[in-house]
Short mmCIF file of C-alpha atoms in Angstrom, two decimals:
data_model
loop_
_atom_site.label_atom_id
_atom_site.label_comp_id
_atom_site.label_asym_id
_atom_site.label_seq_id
_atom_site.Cartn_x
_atom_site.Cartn_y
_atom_site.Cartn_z
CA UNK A 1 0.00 0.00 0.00
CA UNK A 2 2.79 2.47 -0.23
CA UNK A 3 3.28 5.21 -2.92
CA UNK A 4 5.90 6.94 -4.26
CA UNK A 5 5.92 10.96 -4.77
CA UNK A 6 3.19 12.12 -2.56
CA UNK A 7 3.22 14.79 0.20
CA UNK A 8 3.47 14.05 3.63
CA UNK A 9 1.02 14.99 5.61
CA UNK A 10 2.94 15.84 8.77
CA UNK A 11 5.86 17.21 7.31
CA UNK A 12 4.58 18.53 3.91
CA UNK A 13 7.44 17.55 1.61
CA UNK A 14 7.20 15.68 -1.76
CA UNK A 15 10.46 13.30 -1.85
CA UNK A 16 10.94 9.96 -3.31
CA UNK A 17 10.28 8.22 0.26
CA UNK A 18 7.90 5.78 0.16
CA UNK A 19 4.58 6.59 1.72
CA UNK A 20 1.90 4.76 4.14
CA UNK A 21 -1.85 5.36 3.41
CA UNK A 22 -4.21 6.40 6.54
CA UNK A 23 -6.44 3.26 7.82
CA UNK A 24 -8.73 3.85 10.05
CA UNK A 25 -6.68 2.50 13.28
CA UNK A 26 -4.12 4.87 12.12
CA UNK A 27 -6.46 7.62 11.44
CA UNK A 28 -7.92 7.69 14.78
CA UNK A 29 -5.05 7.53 16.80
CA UNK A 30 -3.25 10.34 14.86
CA UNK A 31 -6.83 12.29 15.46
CA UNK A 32 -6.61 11.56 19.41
CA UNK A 33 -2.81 13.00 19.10
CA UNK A 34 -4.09 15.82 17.20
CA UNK A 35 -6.49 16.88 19.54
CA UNK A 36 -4.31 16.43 22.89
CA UNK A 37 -1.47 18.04 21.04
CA UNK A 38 -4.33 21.50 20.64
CA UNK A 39 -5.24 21.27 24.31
CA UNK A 40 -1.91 20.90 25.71
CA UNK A 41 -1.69 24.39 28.06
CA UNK A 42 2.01 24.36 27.88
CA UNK A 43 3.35 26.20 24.76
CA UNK A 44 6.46 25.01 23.31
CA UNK A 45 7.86 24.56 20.00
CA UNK A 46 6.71 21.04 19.34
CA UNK A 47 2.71 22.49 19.85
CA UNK A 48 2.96 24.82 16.93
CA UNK A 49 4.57 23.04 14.49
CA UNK A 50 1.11 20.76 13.86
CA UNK A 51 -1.36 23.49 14.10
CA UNK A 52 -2.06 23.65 10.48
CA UNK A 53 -2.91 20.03 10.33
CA UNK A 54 -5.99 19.09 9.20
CA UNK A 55 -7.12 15.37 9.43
CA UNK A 56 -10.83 14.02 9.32
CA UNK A 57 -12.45 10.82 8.79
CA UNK A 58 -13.70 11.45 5.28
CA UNK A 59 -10.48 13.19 3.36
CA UNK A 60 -8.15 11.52 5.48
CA UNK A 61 -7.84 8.01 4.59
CA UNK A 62 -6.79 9.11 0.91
CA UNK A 63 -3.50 10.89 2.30
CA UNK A 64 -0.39 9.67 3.42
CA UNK A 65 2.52 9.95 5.09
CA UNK A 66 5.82 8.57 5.48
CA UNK A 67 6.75 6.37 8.61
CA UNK A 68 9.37 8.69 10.65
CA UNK A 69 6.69 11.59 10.51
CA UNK A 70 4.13 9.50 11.62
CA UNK A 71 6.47 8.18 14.75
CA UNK A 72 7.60 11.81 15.63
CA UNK A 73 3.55 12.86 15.70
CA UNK A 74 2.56 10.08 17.84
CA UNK A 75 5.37 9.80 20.32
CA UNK A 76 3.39 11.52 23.07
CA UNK A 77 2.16 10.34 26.01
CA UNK A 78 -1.54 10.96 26.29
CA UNK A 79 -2.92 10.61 30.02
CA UNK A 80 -6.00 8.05 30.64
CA UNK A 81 -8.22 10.98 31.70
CA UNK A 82 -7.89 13.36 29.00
#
């Protein structure tokens, strides 16, 4: 399921990496990140570098992105109670 020439969606850059489509496991966990990564009250560099990131359901699953990116944007620890 990879492809070749397509923009990250995390990073933004076109290279000749190969790419991972979205499924939905991977869809909604990067959603979850997205949305603790927003409410987070402390501000530091690694907050703003994802606020224009779009995901959803519906347009998502036709992206990609390549497997480093997707590491870097998920290597947070989310609390159980958020």
């Amino acid at each position: 399921m990879s492809d070749i020439n397509m923009k990250c969606v995390f990073c933004g850059e076109n290279t000749l990496q190969k790419t991972i489509k979205f499924t939905l496991q991977t869809l909604q966990k990067c959603l979850n990140v997205l949305e603790y990564r927003r409410s987070k009250p402390v501000v530091r560099k690694s907050r703003t570098t994802y606020d224009n990131l779009e995901l959803s359901i519906e347009s998502s699953l036709n992206e990609v992105y390549y497997a480093q990116c997707y590491k870097l944007f998920t290597a947070i620890k989310i609390p159980r109670d958020f």
